[in-house]
Amino acid sequence: MPRPGAAGHLAVNHAIIKWLRAQGHEVTVLLTGARLAGPVELYAEAHVAGPHVRHFGRALFVTSPRALVAQAARAVLRCLPRSLAARLRAARNQGDAMLGAFAAPRDIRWCAQAVARLAPEAVLVDTIFRGPLLVEPELRGINSVIIAHDLFHRRAMAFEAAGYTVRPAGLTRAHEAALLSRARAVGASQPDEAEAIRAMCPQLTVFTVLKPAMLRPPPPAVRRIPGRLVFIGSAALPNLDGMRWFLAEIWPQLAGHGITLDIIGACGTTLRRLPPGVRACGVVAELAPLLHQAALAIAPLRTGSGIKVKLLDYARHGLATVVTPPALAGFQAAAEAPFIVAGSAVMFAEAVRRSAHNPAPPDRAMAYCVKYYGEVASFGGLEAALRAPGTVPAALYSGAV
C-alpha cells in the first residue's frame, strides 16, 4: 500500500493521496492486486476497494483464496536462505529484473465497473501497467492521468546493457508511448523524462510530479556520528546491484578509516554475508533517527531510471550524499545541491573518506529542498491537469502494489 518511507514509487503515491485529501478531494484507492503486509493490514490514508480485498474501518482484509496462497508463498520465501529465495524469485519471474506486471483483465473489468459506480471526475492511474483500464468503455470522457514513475523502456535498456534479463520482455519505446497515450495527461518523475514523454506523445499534457521534500532537520540535541554512512533501498534490482558494487569495489578502500554503514530497507536483509561494519537495519517505521545520526549518505546506483526519491529523503534530513551520475539523473543542477558526484569506485571512495568525518551543516541540503522540491513544485502540474477540463471536487486513484 502507498506509505511514507516505503519504496520510492509507493512514497510518491502516498504523497499524492495525502495532497489530494488536503485539497478537499475524496479519494478511493482501487487495488488491482493484494500484496498486503499480511492477511489483514491497517490503512487509514484513503478508502480502499478491489477484487481481492475488503476495507472495514482502518482494516484491510485479503478475501481472494488465490491472493492468500500467493501471500503464503511469499512468506515461505522470506524464511528461506537468501540465495535460494533469490533463485526461486528469478525462476518465477523468468528473469533477473521484473519491471512490473500488467493487471489481470478480470481486475481491469472490476475496476472499470467500480469507476462507473463511483462516477469520479478524475482517475489517476499508477504506471503504464494499469494503463489498460483507460480503454474500458466506462472510462470514456473521464479526465485521466497516468503517474508514470519511470520510463520503463529506458530501464529495460539499462538492465539489458548491464547483462540482466528483463521481464516483461519486448517493452519498446513505441509500446510504452501507446500505453501512455491512453490518458489525457502524464505525470513524469523528473524533467528529463517529461521531455522524453512529450517527444513520444506530443498530444498529451505532460508535467512532473514527485514527493515533496518536507524538511526534518536534526534536533539540537542529536549529534551526527562521524564516519557513519547510510543507504536506503528496497530489494529492487538497481539497489541490490549498486550495493553489491559498493561492497565489492568501494568498501575495501574504506577499511581502516573508521567508517560504518547502515542499510535501511529490504536491500540490506536481502544481501548475503555483509562485511564487518555494515549493518542491515531492515524496514524501519521512522527514518529520522537513523538519518539524523548519519554523517553522510551514499547512492552508489549504476542502473535504473526515474528520480531517486531516497536522495530527497537524505536532503530533507540535512544530509549530503555521495552519488553516482546515474543516481543523480533528473535532479535540479544548482550550486547549493547537496550532492558529491563520483563517477568511479576510486572517486567514490575518495569522496567518502573526505566527507564522512566532516558532516556538512544541514542548511544547504534543506535550502535545496525548499527551493526546488517544495509542494508547489511537486504538485503544481498535477493540480493544473486535474482542473483543465473543469473543477474537480473528487478524485479516484487507481493503482496496485
Coordinates of C-alpha atoms in Angstrom, one line a residue:
M1 CA 0.0 0.0 0.0
P2 CA 1.1 3.6 -0.6
R3 CA 3.0 4.6 2.5
P4 CA 5.7 7.1 3.5
G5 CA 9.2 5.6 3.9
A6 CA 8.3 2.7 1.6
A7 CA 9.8 2.1 -1.9
G8 CA 10.1 5.4 -3.8
H9 CA 7.0 4.9 -6.1
L10 CA 4.9 4.0 -3.1
A11 CA 6.1 7.0 -1.1
V12 CA 5.2 9.2 -4.1
N13 CA 1.7 7.6 -4.4
H14 CA 1.2 8.3 -0.7
A15 CA 2.2 11.9 -1.0
I16 CA -0.3 12.3 -3.9
I17 CA -3.1 10.8 -1.9
K18 CA -2.3 13.0 1.1
W19 CA -2.1 16.1 -1.0
L20 CA -5.4 15.3 -2.8
R21 CA -7.2 14.9 0.5
A22 CA -5.7 18.1 1.9
Q23 CA -7.1 19.9 -1.2
G24 CA -10.6 18.6 -0.2
H25 CA -10.9 15.8 -2.7
E26 CA -12.4 12.4 -1.8
V27 CA -10.0 9.6 -2.7
T28 CA -10.8 6.0 -3.3
V29 CA -7.9 3.5 -4.0
L30 CA -8.8 0.7 -6.4
L31 CA -6.3 -2.0 -5.7
T32 CA -5.9 -4.4 -8.6
G33 CA -3.6 -6.8 -6.6
A34 CA -3.5 -7.9 -2.9
R35 CA 0.2 -7.7 -1.9
L36 CA -0.5 -6.6 1.6
A37 CA 1.8 -6.9 4.6
G38 CA -0.4 -9.8 5.8
P39 CA -3.9 -11.2 5.6
V40 CA -5.0 -8.0 7.4
E41 CA -3.4 -4.6 7.1
L42 CA -4.3 -1.3 8.8
Y43 CA -4.6 1.5 6.3
A44 CA -6.4 4.8 7.0
E45 CA -5.0 7.1 4.3
A46 CA -8.0 6.5 2.0
H47 CA -10.9 4.2 1.3
V48 CA -9.7 1.0 -0.5
A49 CA -11.6 -1.4 -2.7
G50 CA -10.6 -4.1 -5.0
P51 CA -11.5 -7.6 -6.3
H52 CA -9.2 -9.3 -3.8
V53 CA -9.7 -7.1 -0.7
R54 CA -12.3 -5.6 1.6
H55 CA -11.9 -2.5 3.7
F56 CA -13.7 -2.2 7.1
G57 CA -12.8 0.9 9.0
R58 CA -9.0 1.0 9.2
A59 CA -8.6 -2.7 8.5
L60 CA -7.9 -4.1 5.0
F61 CA -8.6 -7.8 4.6
V62 CA -7.5 -10.2 1.8
T63 CA -10.5 -12.1 0.6
S64 CA -9.2 -13.9 -2.5
P65 CA -8.1 -17.5 -2.0
R66 CA -5.6 -17.1 -4.8
A67 CA -4.2 -14.0 -3.2
L68 CA -3.9 -15.7 0.2
V69 CA -2.0 -18.6 -1.4
A70 CA 0.4 -16.1 -3.1
Q71 CA 0.9 -14.3 0.2
A72 CA 1.7 -17.6 2.0
A73 CA 4.3 -18.4 -0.7
R74 CA 6.0 -15.0 -0.3
A75 CA 6.1 -15.6 3.5
V76 CA 7.8 -19.0 2.8
L77 CA 10.3 -17.3 0.5
R78 CA 11.2 -14.9 3.3
C79 CA 12.1 -17.8 5.6
L80 CA 14.4 -19.5 3.1
P81 CA 18.2 -18.8 2.7
R82 CA 18.6 -15.6 0.7
S83 CA 20.5 -17.2 -2.1
L84 CA 17.8 -19.9 -2.6
A85 CA 15.0 -17.3 -2.3
A86 CA 16.6 -15.1 -4.9
R87 CA 16.9 -18.1 -7.4
L88 CA 13.3 -19.0 -6.8
R89 CA 12.1 -15.5 -7.4
A90 CA 14.2 -15.2 -10.6
A91 CA 12.7 -18.5 -11.8
R92 CA 9.2 -17.4 -11.0
N93 CA 9.8 -14.1 -12.8
Q94 CA 11.6 -15.8 -15.7
G95 CA 14.3 -13.1 -15.4
D96 CA 16.6 -11.0 -13.2
A97 CA 14.5 -7.8 -13.2
M98 CA 10.8 -7.5 -13.1
L99 CA 9.8 -4.1 -14.4
G100 CA 6.2 -4.5 -13.5
A101 CA 3.2 -6.8 -14.2
F102 CA 0.1 -5.8 -16.2
A103 CA -3.1 -6.0 -14.2
A104 CA -5.2 -9.1 -15.0
P105 CA -8.1 -8.5 -17.4
R106 CA -10.6 -9.6 -14.8
D107 CA -9.2 -7.0 -12.4
I108 CA -9.4 -4.3 -15.1
R109 CA -13.0 -5.1 -15.6
W110 CA -13.7 -4.9 -11.9
C111 CA -12.1 -1.5 -11.7
A112 CA -14.0 -0.3 -14.8
Q113 CA -17.3 -1.2 -13.2
A114 CA -16.2 0.4 -9.9
V115 CA -15.4 3.6 -11.8
A116 CA -18.9 3.5 -13.3
R117 CA -20.4 3.3 -9.8
L118 CA -18.2 6.0 -8.3
A119 CA -18.5 8.4 -11.2
P120 CA -15.3 10.3 -10.3
E121 CA -14.3 13.4 -12.1
A122 CA -10.7 12.2 -12.4
V123 CA -8.8 8.9 -12.4
L124 CA -5.1 8.7 -11.6
V125 CA -3.5 5.5 -12.8
D126 CA -0.4 4.0 -11.2
T127 CA 2.1 3.4 -14.1
I128 CA 1.5 2.0 -17.6
F129 CA 0.9 -1.4 -16.1
R130 CA -2.6 -0.3 -15.0
G131 CA -3.0 1.7 -18.3
P132 CA -5.3 -0.9 -20.0
L133 CA -8.0 0.4 -17.6
L134 CA -8.3 3.5 -19.7
V135 CA -9.6 1.8 -22.8
E136 CA -12.6 0.4 -21.0
P137 CA -15.9 2.0 -22.1
E138 CA -16.7 3.1 -18.5
L139 CA -13.7 5.5 -18.7
R140 CA -14.8 7.3 -21.8
G141 CA -15.0 11.0 -21.2
I142 CA -13.4 10.9 -17.7
N143 CA -10.3 13.0 -17.0
S144 CA -7.4 10.6 -16.7
V145 CA -3.7 11.0 -15.6
I146 CA -1.1 8.3 -15.6
I147 CA 1.5 8.7 -12.9
A148 CA 4.4 7.3 -14.9
H149 CA 7.0 6.9 -12.1
D150 CA 9.5 5.8 -14.7
L151 CA 10.2 5.3 -18.4
F152 CA 10.2 1.6 -18.4
H153 CA 11.7 1.0 -21.8
R154 CA 14.7 3.1 -20.7
R155 CA 15.0 1.0 -17.5
A156 CA 14.8 -2.2 -19.6
M157 CA 17.6 -1.0 -21.9
A158 CA 19.8 -0.1 -18.9
F159 CA 19.3 -3.5 -17.3
E160 CA 19.9 -5.4 -20.5
A161 CA 23.1 -3.3 -21.1
A162 CA 24.3 -4.5 -17.7
G163 CA 23.7 -8.1 -18.6
Y164 CA 20.4 -8.7 -16.8
T165 CA 17.3 -10.5 -18.2
V166 CA 14.2 -8.3 -18.0
R167 CA 10.5 -9.0 -17.8
P168 CA 8.1 -8.3 -19.4
A169 CA 10.2 -8.7 -22.5
G170 CA 9.9 -6.5 -25.5
L171 CA 8.8 -3.3 -23.8
T172 CA 9.8 -0.8 -26.5
R173 CA 9.6 2.9 -26.8
A174 CA 6.7 2.6 -29.2
H175 CA 4.8 0.2 -26.9
E176 CA 5.3 2.5 -23.9
A177 CA 4.1 5.5 -26.0
A178 CA 1.0 3.7 -27.0
L179 CA 0.2 2.8 -23.3
L180 CA 0.8 6.4 -22.1
S181 CA -1.3 7.8 -25.0
R182 CA -4.5 6.3 -23.4
A183 CA -4.5 9.1 -20.8
R184 CA -5.2 12.8 -21.1
A185 CA -2.1 13.7 -19.1
V186 CA 1.0 12.1 -17.8
G187 CA 3.0 12.9 -14.6
A188 CA 6.7 12.2 -15.1
S189 CA 9.1 11.7 -12.2
Q190 CA 11.7 14.1 -13.4
P191 CA 12.2 16.9 -16.1
D192 CA 14.3 14.8 -18.5
E193 CA 11.6 12.0 -18.6
A194 CA 8.9 14.6 -19.0
E195 CA 10.7 15.9 -22.2
A196 CA 11.1 12.3 -23.5
I197 CA 7.4 11.7 -23.0
R198 CA 6.5 14.9 -24.8
A199 CA 8.5 13.7 -27.7
M200 CA 6.9 10.3 -27.6
C201 CA 3.3 11.6 -27.0
P202 CA 3.1 15.2 -28.3
Q203 CA -0.7 15.3 -28.0
L204 CA -0.6 14.8 -24.2
T205 CA -0.3 17.2 -21.3
V206 CA 3.0 16.3 -19.5
F207 CA 4.2 17.6 -16.2
T208 CA 6.4 16.4 -13.3
V209 CA 5.1 15.1 -10.0
L210 CA 7.0 13.8 -7.1
K211 CA 7.0 13.5 -3.3
P212 CA 7.5 16.9 -1.7
A213 CA 10.7 17.2 0.4
M214 CA 9.1 18.1 3.8
L215 CA 12.0 19.2 6.0
R216 CA 13.0 17.1 9.0
P217 CA 16.0 19.0 10.5
P218 CA 18.0 17.2 13.2
P219 CA 17.0 18.1 16.7
P220 CA 19.6 20.3 18.5
A221 CA 20.4 17.5 21.0
V222 CA 21.2 15.0 18.2
R223 CA 24.8 14.8 17.1
R224 CA 25.9 13.1 13.8
I225 CA 28.3 10.2 14.3
P226 CA 31.5 10.8 12.4
G227 CA 32.2 8.1 9.8
R228 CA 28.7 6.7 9.7
L229 CA 27.2 6.2 6.3
V230 CA 23.6 5.5 5.4
F231 CA 21.8 4.0 2.4
I232 CA 18.1 3.5 1.9
G233 CA 17.0 0.8 -0.6
S234 CA 14.3 -1.7 -1.3
A235 CA 15.2 -5.1 -2.7
A236 CA 14.7 -3.8 -6.3
L237 CA 17.5 -4.8 -8.7
P238 CA 19.1 -1.3 -9.1
N239 CA 19.6 -1.1 -5.3
L240 CA 21.0 -4.6 -5.0
D241 CA 23.3 -4.1 -8.0
G242 CA 24.5 -0.8 -6.7
M243 CA 25.1 -2.1 -3.2
R244 CA 26.9 -5.2 -4.4
W245 CA 29.2 -2.9 -6.4
F246 CA 29.8 -0.7 -3.4
L247 CA 30.7 -3.6 -1.1
A248 CA 32.9 -5.3 -3.6
E249 CA 34.7 -2.3 -5.2
I250 CA 34.5 0.6 -2.7
W251 CA 34.1 -0.8 0.8
P252 CA 37.6 -2.4 0.8
Q253 CA 39.1 1.1 0.1
L254 CA 37.4 2.4 3.2
A255 CA 39.0 -0.1 5.6
G256 CA 40.9 1.4 8.5
H257 CA 39.2 4.8 8.1
G258 CA 36.6 4.4 10.9
I259 CA 33.7 4.2 8.6
T260 CA 30.5 2.2 9.2
L261 CA 27.3 1.8 7.1
D262 CA 23.6 1.4 7.9
I263 CA 21.5 -0.1 5.1
I264 CA 17.8 0.8 5.7
G265 CA 15.2 -1.3 3.9
A266 CA 14.9 -4.7 2.4
C267 CA 18.1 -4.3 0.3
G268 CA 20.4 -5.0 3.3
T269 CA 18.4 -8.0 4.6
T270 CA 18.4 -9.5 1.0
L271 CA 22.2 -9.2 0.6
R272 CA 24.3 -12.1 1.9
R273 CA 27.4 -12.0 4.2
L274 CA 27.7 -8.3 4.9
P275 CA 31.2 -7.4 5.9
P276 CA 32.1 -6.1 9.4
G277 CA 31.0 -2.5 9.9
V278 CA 27.9 -2.9 7.7
R279 CA 24.6 -3.2 9.4
A280 CA 21.3 -4.3 7.8
C281 CA 18.6 -2.3 9.6
G282 CA 15.7 -3.7 7.5
V283 CA 12.4 -1.8 7.1
V284 CA 12.1 0.9 9.8
A285 CA 9.0 2.7 11.0
E286 CA 10.8 6.1 11.1
L287 CA 13.7 7.2 9.0
A288 CA 14.6 10.3 11.0
P289 CA 16.5 8.7 13.9
L290 CA 18.9 6.9 11.6
L291 CA 19.3 9.7 9.1
H292 CA 20.0 12.2 11.8
Q293 CA 22.8 10.1 13.3
A294 CA 24.5 9.5 9.9
A295 CA 27.3 11.8 8.8
L296 CA 26.9 11.1 5.1
A297 CA 24.5 9.3 2.7
I298 CA 25.5 7.3 -0.3
A299 CA 23.7 6.5 -3.6
P300 CA 26.0 4.1 -5.5
L301 CA 23.5 3.2 -8.2
R302 CA 24.7 2.0 -11.7
T303 CA 21.4 1.2 -13.4
G304 CA 17.7 2.2 -13.5
S305 CA 15.8 5.3 -14.3
G306 CA 13.3 7.7 -12.7
I307 CA 14.1 10.1 -10.0
K308 CA 15.7 8.6 -6.9
V309 CA 13.4 9.6 -4.0
K310 CA 16.0 8.5 -1.5
L311 CA 18.2 11.4 -2.4
L312 CA 15.4 13.8 -1.4
D313 CA 14.9 11.8 1.8
Y314 CA 18.6 12.3 2.6
A315 CA 18.5 16.1 1.8
R316 CA 15.3 16.9 3.7
H317 CA 17.0 15.4 6.8
G318 CA 20.0 17.7 6.2
L319 CA 22.4 15.1 4.7
A320 CA 24.9 15.4 1.9
T321 CA 25.1 12.5 -0.5
V322 CA 28.0 10.9 -2.4
V323 CA 26.2 9.9 -5.6
T324 CA 27.0 8.3 -9.0
P325 CA 25.9 10.1 -12.2
P326 CA 23.1 7.6 -12.9
A327 CA 21.6 8.1 -9.5
L328 CA 21.6 11.9 -9.9
A329 CA 19.7 11.8 -13.3
G330 CA 16.8 14.2 -13.3
F331 CA 17.7 16.3 -10.3
Q332 CA 18.0 20.1 -10.5
A333 CA 21.5 21.2 -11.0
A334 CA 22.3 24.0 -8.6
A335 CA 25.3 25.4 -6.7
E336 CA 23.6 24.6 -3.4
A337 CA 22.8 21.0 -4.4
P338 CA 24.0 18.7 -1.6
F339 CA 25.4 16.1 -3.9
I340 CA 29.0 15.0 -4.3
V341 CA 29.3 13.3 -7.7
A342 CA 31.7 10.3 -8.1
G343 CA 31.9 8.5 -11.4
S344 CA 34.2 5.6 -10.4
A345 CA 34.9 3.4 -7.5
V346 CA 38.1 5.2 -6.7
M347 CA 36.4 8.6 -6.8
F348 CA 33.5 7.3 -4.7
A349 CA 35.9 6.0 -2.0
E350 CA 37.9 9.3 -2.0
A351 CA 34.7 11.3 -1.6
V352 CA 33.5 9.2 1.3
R353 CA 36.9 9.4 3.1
R354 CA 37.0 13.1 2.6
S355 CA 33.4 13.8 3.8
A356 CA 32.4 11.1 6.3
H357 CA 34.3 12.6 9.2
N358 CA 33.3 16.2 8.4
P359 CA 29.5 16.3 8.2
A360 CA 28.2 19.2 6.3
P361 CA 25.8 21.6 8.0
P362 CA 22.2 20.7 7.2
D363 CA 21.2 24.2 6.0
R364 CA 22.5 23.7 2.4
A365 CA 20.6 20.4 1.8
M366 CA 17.4 21.7 3.2
A367 CA 17.6 25.0 1.3
Y368 CA 17.9 23.0 -1.9
C369 CA 14.8 21.0 -1.0
V370 CA 12.7 24.1 -0.3
K371 CA 13.8 25.9 -3.5
Y372 CA 13.3 23.1 -6.0
Y373 CA 11.2 20.3 -4.3
G374 CA 8.6 22.1 -2.2
E375 CA 4.8 21.4 -2.5
V376 CA 4.2 23.9 -5.3
A377 CA 6.9 22.5 -7.5
S378 CA 5.8 18.9 -6.7
F379 CA 2.1 19.2 -7.4
G380 CA 1.5 22.4 -9.5
G381 CA 1.4 20.4 -12.7
L382 CA -0.9 17.8 -11.3
E383 CA -3.3 20.4 -10.0
A384 CA -3.4 22.1 -13.4
A385 CA -4.1 18.7 -15.1
L386 CA -6.9 17.9 -12.8
R387 CA -8.5 21.3 -13.2
A388 CA -8.0 21.5 -17.0
P389 CA -11.4 20.0 -18.0
G390 CA -13.2 21.8 -15.1
T391 CA -13.3 21.9 -11.3
V392 CA -12.5 18.6 -9.8
P393 CA -14.2 18.0 -6.5
A394 CA -13.5 14.3 -6.3
A395 CA -10.6 12.2 -7.4
L396 CA -10.1 8.4 -7.8
Y397 CA -6.6 6.9 -7.6
S398 CA -6.5 3.6 -9.5
G399 CA -3.4 1.6 -8.6
A400 CA -1.8 -1.6 -7.4
V401 CA 1.2 -2.6 -5.3

